[in-house]
CSV table of C-alpha atoms and ligand atoms in Angstrom, one decimal:
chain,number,residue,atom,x,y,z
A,1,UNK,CA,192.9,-63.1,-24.3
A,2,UNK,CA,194.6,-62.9,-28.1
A,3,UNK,CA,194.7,-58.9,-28.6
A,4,UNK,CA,194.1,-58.5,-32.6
A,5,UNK,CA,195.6,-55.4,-34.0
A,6,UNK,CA,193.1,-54.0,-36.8
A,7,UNK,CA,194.8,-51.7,-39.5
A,8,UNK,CA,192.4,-49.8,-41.2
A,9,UNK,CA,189.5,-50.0,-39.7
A,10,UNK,CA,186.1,-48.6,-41.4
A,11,UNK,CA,182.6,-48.0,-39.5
A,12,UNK,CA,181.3,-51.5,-41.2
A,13,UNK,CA,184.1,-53.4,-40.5
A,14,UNK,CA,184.2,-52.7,-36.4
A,15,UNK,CA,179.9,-52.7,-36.7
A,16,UNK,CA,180.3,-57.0,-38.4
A,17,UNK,CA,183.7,-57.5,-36.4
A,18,UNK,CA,182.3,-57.1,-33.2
A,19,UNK,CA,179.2,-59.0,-34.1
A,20,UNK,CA,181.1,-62.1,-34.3
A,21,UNK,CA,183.6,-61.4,-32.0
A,22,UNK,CA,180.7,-62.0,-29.6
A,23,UNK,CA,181.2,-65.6,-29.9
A,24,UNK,CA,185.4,-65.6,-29.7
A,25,UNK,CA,186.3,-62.6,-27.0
A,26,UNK,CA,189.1,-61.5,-28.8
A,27,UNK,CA,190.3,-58.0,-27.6
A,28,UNK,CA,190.4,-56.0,-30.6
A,29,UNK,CA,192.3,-52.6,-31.2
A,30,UNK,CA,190.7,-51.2,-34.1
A,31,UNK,CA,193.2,-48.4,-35.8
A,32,UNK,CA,192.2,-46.2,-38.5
A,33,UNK,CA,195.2,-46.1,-40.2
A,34,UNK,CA,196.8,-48.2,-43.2
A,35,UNK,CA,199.6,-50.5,-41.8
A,36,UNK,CA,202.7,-49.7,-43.3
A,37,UNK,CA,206.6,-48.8,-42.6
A,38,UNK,CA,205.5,-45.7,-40.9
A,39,UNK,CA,202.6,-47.6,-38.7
A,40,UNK,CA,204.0,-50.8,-38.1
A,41,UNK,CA,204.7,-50.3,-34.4
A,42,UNK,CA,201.2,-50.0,-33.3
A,43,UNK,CA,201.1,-53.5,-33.5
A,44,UNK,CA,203.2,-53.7,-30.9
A,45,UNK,CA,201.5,-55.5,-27.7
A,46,UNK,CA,199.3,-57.6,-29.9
A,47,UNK,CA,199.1,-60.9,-31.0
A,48,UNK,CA,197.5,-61.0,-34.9
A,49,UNK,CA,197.5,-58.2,-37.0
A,50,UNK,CA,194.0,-57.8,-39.5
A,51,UNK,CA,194.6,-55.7,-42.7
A,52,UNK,CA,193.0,-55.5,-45.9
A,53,UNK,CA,193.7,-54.5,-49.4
A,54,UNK,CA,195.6,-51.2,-49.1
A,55,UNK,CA,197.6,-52.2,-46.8
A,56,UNK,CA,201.6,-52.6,-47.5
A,57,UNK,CA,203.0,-55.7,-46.3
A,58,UNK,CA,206.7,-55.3,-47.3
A,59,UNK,CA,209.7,-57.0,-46.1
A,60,UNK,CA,210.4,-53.9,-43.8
A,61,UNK,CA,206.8,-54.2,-43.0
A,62,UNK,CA,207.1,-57.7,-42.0
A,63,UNK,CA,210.8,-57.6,-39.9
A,64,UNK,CA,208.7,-54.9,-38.0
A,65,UNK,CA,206.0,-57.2,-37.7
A,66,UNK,CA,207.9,-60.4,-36.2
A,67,UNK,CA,210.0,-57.4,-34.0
A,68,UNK,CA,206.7,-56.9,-32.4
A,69,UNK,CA,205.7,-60.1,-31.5
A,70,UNK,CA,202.9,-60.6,-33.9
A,71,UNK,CA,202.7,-64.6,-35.2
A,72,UNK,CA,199.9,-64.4,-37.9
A,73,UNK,CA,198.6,-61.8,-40.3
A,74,UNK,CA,195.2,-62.3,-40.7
A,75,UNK,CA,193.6,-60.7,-44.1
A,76,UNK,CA,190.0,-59.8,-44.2
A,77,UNK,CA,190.4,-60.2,-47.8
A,78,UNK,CA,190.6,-62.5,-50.7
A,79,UNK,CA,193.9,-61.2,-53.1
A,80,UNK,CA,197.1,-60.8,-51.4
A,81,UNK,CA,199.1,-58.8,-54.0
A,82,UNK,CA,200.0,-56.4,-51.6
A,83,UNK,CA,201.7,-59.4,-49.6
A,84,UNK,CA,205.7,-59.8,-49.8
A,85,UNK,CA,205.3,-63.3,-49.1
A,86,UNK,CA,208.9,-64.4,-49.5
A,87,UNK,CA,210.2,-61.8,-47.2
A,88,UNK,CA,207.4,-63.4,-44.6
A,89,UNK,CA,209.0,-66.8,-45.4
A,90,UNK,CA,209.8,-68.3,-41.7
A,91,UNK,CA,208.7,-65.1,-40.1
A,92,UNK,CA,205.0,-65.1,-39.9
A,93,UNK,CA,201.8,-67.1,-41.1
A,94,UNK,CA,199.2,-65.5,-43.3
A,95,UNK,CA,195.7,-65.9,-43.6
A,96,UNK,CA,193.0,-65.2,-45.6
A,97,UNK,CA,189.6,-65.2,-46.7
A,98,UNK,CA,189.7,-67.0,-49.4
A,99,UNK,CA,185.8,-66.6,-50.7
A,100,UNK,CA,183.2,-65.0,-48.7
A,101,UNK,CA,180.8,-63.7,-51.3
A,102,UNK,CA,181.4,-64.4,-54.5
A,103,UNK,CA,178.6,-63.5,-55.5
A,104,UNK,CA,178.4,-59.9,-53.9
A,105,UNK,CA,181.5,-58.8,-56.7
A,106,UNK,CA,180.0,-60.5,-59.6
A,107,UNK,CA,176.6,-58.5,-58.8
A,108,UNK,CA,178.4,-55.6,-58.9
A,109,UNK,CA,180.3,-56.7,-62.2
A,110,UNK,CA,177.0,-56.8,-64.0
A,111,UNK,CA,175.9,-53.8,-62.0
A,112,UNK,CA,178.6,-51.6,-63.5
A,113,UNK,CA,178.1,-53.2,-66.9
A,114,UNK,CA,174.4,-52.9,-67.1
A,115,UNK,CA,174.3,-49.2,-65.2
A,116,UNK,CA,177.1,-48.6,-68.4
A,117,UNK,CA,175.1,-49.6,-71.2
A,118,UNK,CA,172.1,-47.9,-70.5
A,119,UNK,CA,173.7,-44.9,-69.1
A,120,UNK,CA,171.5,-45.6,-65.7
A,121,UNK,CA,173.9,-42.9,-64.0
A,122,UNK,CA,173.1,-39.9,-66.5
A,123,UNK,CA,169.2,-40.7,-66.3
A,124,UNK,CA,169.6,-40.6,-62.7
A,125,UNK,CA,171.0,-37.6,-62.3
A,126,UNK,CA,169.1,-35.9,-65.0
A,127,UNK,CA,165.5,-36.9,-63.7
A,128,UNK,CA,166.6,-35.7,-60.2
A,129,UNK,CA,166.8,-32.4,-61.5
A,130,UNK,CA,163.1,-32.4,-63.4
A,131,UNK,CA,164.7,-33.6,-66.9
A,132,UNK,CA,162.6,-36.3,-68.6
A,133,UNK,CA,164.6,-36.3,-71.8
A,134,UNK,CA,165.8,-39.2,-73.1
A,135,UNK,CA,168.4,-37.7,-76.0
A,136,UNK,CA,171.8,-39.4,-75.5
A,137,UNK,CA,170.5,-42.1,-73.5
A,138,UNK,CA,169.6,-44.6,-76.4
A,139,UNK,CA,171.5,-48.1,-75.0
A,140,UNK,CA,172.6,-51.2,-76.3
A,141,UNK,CA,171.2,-54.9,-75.8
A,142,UNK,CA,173.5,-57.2,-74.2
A,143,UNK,CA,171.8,-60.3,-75.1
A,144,UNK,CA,173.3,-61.7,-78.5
A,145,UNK,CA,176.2,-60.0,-78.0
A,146,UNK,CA,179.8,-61.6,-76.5
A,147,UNK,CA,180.7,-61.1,-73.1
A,148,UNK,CA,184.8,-62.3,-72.3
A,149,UNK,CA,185.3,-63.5,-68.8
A,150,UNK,CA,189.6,-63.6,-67.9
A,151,UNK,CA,189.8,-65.6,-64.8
A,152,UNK,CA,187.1,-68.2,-64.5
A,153,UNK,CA,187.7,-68.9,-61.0
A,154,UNK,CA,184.5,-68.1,-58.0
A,155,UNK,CA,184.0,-64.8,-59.1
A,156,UNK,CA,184.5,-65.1,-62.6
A,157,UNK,CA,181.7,-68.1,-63.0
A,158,UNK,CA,179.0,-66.5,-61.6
A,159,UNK,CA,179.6,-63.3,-63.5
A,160,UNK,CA,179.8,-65.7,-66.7
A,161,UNK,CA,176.4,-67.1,-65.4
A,162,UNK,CA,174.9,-64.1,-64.9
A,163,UNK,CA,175.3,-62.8,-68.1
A,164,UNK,CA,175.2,-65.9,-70.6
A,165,UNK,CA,171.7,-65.8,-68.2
A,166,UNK,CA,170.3,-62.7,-70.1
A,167,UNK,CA,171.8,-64.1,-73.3
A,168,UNK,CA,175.3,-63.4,-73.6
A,169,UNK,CA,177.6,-65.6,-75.7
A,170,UNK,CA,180.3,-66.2,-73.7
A,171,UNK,CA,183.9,-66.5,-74.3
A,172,UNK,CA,186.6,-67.7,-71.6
A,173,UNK,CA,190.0,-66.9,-70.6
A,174,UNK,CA,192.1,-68.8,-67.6
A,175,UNK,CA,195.7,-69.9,-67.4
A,176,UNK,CA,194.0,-73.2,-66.1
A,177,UNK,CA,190.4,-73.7,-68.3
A,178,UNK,CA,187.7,-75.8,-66.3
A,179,UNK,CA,186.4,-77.1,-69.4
A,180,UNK,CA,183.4,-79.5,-68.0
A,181,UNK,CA,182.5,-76.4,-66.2
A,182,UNK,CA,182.7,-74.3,-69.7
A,183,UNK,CA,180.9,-76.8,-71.5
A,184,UNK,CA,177.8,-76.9,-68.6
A,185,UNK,CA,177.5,-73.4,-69.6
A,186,UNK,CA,177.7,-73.3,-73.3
A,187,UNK,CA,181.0,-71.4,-73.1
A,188,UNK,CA,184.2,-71.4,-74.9
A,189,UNK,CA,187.6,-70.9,-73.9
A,190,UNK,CA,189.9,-68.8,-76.2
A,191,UNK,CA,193.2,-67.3,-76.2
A,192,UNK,CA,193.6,-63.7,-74.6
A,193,UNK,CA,194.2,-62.1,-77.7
A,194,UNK,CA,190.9,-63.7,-78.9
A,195,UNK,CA,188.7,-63.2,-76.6
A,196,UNK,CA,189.9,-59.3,-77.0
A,197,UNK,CA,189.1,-59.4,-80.4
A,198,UNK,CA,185.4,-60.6,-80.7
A,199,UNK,CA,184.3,-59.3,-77.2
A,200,UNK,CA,181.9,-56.9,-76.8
A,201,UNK,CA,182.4,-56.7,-73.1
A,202,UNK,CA,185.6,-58.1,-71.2
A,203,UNK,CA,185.3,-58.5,-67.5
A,204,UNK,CA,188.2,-58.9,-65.3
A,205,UNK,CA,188.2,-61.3,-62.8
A,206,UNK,CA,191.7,-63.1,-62.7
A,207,UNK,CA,194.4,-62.2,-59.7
A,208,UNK,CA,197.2,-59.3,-60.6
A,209,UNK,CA,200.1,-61.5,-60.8
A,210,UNK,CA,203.7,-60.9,-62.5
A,211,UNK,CA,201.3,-62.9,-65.2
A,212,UNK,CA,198.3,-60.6,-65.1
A,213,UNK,CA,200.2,-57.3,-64.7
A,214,UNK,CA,198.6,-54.7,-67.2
A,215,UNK,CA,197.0,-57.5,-69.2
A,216,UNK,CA,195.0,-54.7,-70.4
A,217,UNK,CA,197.6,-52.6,-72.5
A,218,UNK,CA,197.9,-50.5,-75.8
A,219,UNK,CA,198.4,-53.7,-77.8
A,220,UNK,CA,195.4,-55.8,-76.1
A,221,UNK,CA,193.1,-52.7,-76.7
A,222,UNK,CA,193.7,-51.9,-79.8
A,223,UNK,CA,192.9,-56.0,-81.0
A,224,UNK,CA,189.4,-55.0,-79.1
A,225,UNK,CA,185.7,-53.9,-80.7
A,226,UNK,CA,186.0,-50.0,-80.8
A,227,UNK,CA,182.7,-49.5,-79.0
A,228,UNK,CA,184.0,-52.6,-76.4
A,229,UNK,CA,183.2,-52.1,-73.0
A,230,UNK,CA,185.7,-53.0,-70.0
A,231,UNK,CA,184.5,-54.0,-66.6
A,232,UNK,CA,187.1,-54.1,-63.7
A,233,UNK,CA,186.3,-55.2,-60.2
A,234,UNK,CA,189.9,-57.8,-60.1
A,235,UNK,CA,192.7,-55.5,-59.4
A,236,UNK,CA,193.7,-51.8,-60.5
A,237,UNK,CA,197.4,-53.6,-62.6
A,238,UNK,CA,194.9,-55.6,-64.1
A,239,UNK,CA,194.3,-52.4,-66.6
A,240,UNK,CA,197.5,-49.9,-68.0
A,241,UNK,CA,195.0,-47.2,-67.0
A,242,UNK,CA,197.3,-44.9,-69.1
A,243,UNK,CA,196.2,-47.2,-72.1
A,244,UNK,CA,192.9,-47.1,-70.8
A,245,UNK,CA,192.9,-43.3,-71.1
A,246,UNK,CA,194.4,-43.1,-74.4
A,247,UNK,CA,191.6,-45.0,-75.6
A,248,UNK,CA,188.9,-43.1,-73.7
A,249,UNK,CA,190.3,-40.1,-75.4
A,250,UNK,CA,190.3,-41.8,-79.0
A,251,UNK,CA,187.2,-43.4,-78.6
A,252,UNK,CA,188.9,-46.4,-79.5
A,253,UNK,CA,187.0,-48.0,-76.5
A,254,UNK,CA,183.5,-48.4,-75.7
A,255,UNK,CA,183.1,-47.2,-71.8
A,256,UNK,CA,185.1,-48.7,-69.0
A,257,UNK,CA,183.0,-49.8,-65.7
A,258,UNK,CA,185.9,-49.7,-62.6
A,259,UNK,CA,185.7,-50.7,-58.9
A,260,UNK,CA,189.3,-50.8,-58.8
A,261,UNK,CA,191.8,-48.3,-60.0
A,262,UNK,CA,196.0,-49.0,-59.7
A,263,UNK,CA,197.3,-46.4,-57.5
A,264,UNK,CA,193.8,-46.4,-55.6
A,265,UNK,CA,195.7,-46.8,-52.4
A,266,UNK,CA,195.6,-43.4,-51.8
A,267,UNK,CA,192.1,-42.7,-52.1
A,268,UNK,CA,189.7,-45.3,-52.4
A,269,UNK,CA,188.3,-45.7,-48.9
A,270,UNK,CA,188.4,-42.3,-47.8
A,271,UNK,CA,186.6,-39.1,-48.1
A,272,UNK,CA,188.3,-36.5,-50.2
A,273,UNK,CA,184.9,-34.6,-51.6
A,274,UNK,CA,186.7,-31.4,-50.0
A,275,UNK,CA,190.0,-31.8,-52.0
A,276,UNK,CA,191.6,-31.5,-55.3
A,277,UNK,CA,192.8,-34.4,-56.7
A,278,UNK,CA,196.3,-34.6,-57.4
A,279,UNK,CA,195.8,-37.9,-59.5
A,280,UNK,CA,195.7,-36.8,-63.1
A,281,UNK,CA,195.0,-40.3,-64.4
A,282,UNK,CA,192.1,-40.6,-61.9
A,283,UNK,CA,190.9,-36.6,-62.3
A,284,UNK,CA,190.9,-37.3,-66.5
A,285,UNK,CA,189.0,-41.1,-66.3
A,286,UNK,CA,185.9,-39.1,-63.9
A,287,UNK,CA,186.0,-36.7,-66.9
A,288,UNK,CA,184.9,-39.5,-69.1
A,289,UNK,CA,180.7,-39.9,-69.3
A,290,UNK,CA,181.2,-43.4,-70.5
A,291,UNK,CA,183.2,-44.4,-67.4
A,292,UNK,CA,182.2,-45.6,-63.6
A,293,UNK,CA,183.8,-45.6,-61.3
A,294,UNK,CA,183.0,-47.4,-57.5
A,295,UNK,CA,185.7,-47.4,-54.5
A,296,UNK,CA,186.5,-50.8,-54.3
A,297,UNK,CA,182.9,-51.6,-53.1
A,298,UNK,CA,182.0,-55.0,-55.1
A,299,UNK,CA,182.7,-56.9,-51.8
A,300,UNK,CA,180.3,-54.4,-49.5
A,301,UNK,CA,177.3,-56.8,-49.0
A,302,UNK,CA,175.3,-58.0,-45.9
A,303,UNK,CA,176.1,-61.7,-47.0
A,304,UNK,CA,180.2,-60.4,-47.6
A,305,UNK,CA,181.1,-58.7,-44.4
A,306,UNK,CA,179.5,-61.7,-42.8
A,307,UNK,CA,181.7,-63.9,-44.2
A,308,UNK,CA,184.5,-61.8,-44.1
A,309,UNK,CA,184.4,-61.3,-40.4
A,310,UNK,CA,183.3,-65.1,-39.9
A,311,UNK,CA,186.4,-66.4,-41.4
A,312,UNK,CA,188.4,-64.1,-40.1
A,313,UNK,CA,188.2,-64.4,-36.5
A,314,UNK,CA,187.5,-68.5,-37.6
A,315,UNK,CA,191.0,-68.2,-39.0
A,316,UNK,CA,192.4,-67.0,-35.5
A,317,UNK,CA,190.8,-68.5,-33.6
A,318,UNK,CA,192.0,-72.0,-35.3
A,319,UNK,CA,195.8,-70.6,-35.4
A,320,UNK,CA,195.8,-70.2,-31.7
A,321,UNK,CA,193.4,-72.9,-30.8
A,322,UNK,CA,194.4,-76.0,-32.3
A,323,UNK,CA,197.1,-74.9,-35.1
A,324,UNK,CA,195.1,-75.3,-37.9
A,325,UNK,CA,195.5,-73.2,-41.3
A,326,UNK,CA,193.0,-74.1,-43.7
A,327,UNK,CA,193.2,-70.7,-45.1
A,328,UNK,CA,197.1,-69.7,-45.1
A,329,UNK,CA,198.8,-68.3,-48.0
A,330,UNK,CA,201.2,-70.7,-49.5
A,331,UNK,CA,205.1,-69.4,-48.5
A,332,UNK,CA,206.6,-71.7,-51.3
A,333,UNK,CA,205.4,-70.2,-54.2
A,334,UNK,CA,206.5,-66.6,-53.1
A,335,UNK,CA,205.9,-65.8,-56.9
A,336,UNK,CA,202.4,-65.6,-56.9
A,337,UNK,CA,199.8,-66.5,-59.2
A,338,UNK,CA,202.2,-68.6,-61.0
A,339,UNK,CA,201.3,-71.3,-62.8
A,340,UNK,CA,202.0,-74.1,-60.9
A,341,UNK,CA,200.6,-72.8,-57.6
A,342,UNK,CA,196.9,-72.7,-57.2
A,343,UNK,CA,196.9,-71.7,-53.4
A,344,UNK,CA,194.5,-73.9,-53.0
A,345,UNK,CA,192.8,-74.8,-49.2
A,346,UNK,CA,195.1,-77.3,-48.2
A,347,UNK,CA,196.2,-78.7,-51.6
A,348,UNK,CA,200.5,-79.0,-52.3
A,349,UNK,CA,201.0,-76.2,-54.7
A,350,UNK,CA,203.3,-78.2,-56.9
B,401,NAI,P1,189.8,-67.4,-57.7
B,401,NAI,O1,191.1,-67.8,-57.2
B,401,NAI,O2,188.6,-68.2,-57.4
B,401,NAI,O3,189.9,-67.2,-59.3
B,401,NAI,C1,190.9,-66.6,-60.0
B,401,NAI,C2,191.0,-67.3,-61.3
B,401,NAI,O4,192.0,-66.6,-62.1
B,401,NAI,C3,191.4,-68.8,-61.3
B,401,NAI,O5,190.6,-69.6,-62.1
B,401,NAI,C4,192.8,-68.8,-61.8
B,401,NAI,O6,193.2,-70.0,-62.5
B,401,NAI,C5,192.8,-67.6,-62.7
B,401,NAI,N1,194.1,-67.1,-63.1
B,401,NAI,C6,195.2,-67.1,-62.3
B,401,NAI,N2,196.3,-66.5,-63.0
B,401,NAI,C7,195.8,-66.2,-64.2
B,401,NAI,C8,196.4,-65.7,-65.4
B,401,NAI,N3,197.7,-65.3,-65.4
B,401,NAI,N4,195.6,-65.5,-66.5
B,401,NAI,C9,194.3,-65.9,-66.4
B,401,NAI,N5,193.7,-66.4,-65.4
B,401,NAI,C10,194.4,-66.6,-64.3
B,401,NAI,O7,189.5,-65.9,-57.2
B,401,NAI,P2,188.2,-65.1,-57.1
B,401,NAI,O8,187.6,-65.3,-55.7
B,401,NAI,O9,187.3,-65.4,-58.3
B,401,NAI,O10,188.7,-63.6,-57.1
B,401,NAI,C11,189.3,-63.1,-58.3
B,401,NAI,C12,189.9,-61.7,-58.0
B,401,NAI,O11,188.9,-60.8,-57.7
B,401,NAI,C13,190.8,-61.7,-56.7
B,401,NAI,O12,192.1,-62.1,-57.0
B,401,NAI,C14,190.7,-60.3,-56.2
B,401,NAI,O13,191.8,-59.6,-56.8
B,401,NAI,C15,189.4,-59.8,-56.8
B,401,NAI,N6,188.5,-59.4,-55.8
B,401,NAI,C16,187.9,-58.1,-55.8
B,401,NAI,C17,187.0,-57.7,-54.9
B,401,NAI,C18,186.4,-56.4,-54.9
B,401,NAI,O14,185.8,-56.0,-53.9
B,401,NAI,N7,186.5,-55.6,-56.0
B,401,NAI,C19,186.6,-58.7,-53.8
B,401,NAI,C20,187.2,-60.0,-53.9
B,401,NAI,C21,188.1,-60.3,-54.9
């Protein structure tokens, strides 16, 4: 029986996991902890390791893996930017997930977007407490206005159809434009520094890449619509949250809606209600009524942690059944998200 080491196990993960482990028998040792330099040895005795977002995957993190036996990291997850994929090279295979709900993250795009504009989490919390008034809660119509997607890929196209669906003009951004798709939908792609300038709402929905790295910056932000609104459920890097701040602060920015934040490691995931935070960049963006922020929680469907967990122990169960790797990680284009590789299911990158 393969014996799957599980780093950073939540009550949701363990409760779908074991679901579906019904039909493989895979002995699972679910940890609590983030794998890392300092945990890296509990893999020992196991066969696969299963880690997610937070998790650091370093070369030492990887030399300790192979030490221990392990022959395939298997990521519940779709991005892999916390992956040292050329110090894996010839060491280990990695797998992922590549889409399990698309859908689930776009939802929660126009969730943050639409609970934004018509200040859904003051009214809440004011008629809670008996107060029916509306003052300071007068919102904005998104229809007619323009909504720039950056990263039409599976997430990015459904939030692009979600909101050119309530009337959204939509402009485009990808390093590689699927125009017959763009044209089905009435949408245009643009250059970055475009679609920054005559958006009224940018989501984010490409990988954090060397490319991507703080795409959103002092000098992309100021070419943007002062009262613009910035929605976030790609990666933390995606956003200079510095930048981000310094706009907040200026109102040079219309509201930011996050699900990821860039040194969330630390505490997205967890319960720190009892504690001060020692983040000051995350401590000043909750002081901020204009900004949302959710824990990383686009992904947390029904439909999404059944196809996370599906894949997942389909993806091991394939590697040690009959060698097949629909889902690895390319190891020759350690430099991901560049533009030649596309990690495509079983395409050749180049
Ligand atoms: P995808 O691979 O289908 O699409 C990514 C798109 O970004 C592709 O069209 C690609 O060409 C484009 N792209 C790559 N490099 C680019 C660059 N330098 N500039 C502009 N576009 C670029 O990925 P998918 O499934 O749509 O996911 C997108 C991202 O969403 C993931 O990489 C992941 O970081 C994030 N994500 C967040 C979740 C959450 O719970 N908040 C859950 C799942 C994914």
């Amino acid at each position: 029986m393969k014996i799957i080491a599980f780093f950073d196990t939540k009550p949701y993960d363990k409760a779908y996991f074991d679901k579906t482990n019904e039909k493989y028998g895979f002995q699972i040792r679910y940890l609590d902890v983030h794998l890392n330099q300092a945990t890296v040895s509990l893999a020992k005795g196991a066969d696969v390791v299963c880690a997610f977002v937070n998790d650091t995957i370093n070369a030492e993190v990887s030399e300790g893996l192979a030490e221990a036996g392990i022959k395939l990291i298997a990521m519940r997850c779709a991005g892999y930017n916390n992956i040292d994929l050329k110090a894996i090279w010839n060491k280990l295979h990695v797998v992922r997930v590549p889409a399990y709900s698309p859908n689930s993250v776009a939802e929660h795009a126009a969730a943050l977007l639409f609970c934004l504009t018509r200040s859904i989490h003051k009214a809440y919390n004011r008629v809670r407490e008996g107060n029916f008034l509306l003052n300071g809660l007068t919102g904005r119509n998104l229809s007619g206005k323009t909504a720039g997607i950056v990263g039409t890929g599976k997430i990015g196209k459904i939030t692009a159809a979600i909101l050119r669906g309530i009337g959204m003009r939509i402009l485009l951004y990808d390093k590689f434009p699927d125009t017959a798709w763009a044209a089905s939908l009435n949408g245009e792609y643009t250059s970055f520094d475009e679609l920054c300038t005559k958006s009224d709402v940018i989501s984010l929905h490409a990988p954090l890449s060397v490319d991507t790295f703080h795409i959103i910056n002092d000098r992309t932000i100021a070419l943007m619509k002062k009262d613009a609104i910035i929605i976030n459920t790609g990666r933390g890097a995606l956003i200079d949250t510095q930048a981000l701040v310094k706009a907040l602060k200026h109102k040079s920015i219309g509201g930011a809606g996050l699900d990821v934040y860039e040194e969330e490691e630390l505490y997205f995931f967890e319960d720190w209600s009892g504690e001060a935070l020692e983040d000051d960049v995350l401590a000043r963006l909750l002081t901020f009524p204009n900004v949302i922020i959710t824990g990383h929680q686009a992904f947390l469907t029904d439909e999404a942690l059944t196809g996370i967990s599906d894949t997942t122990l389909g993806n091991i169960h394939h590697f040690f059944e009959t060698g097949e790797m629909p889902n690895e990680i390319c190891y020759q284009c350690a430099d991901v998200g560049t533009a030649k590789c596309r990690h495509e299911q079983n395409k050749p990158c180049f």
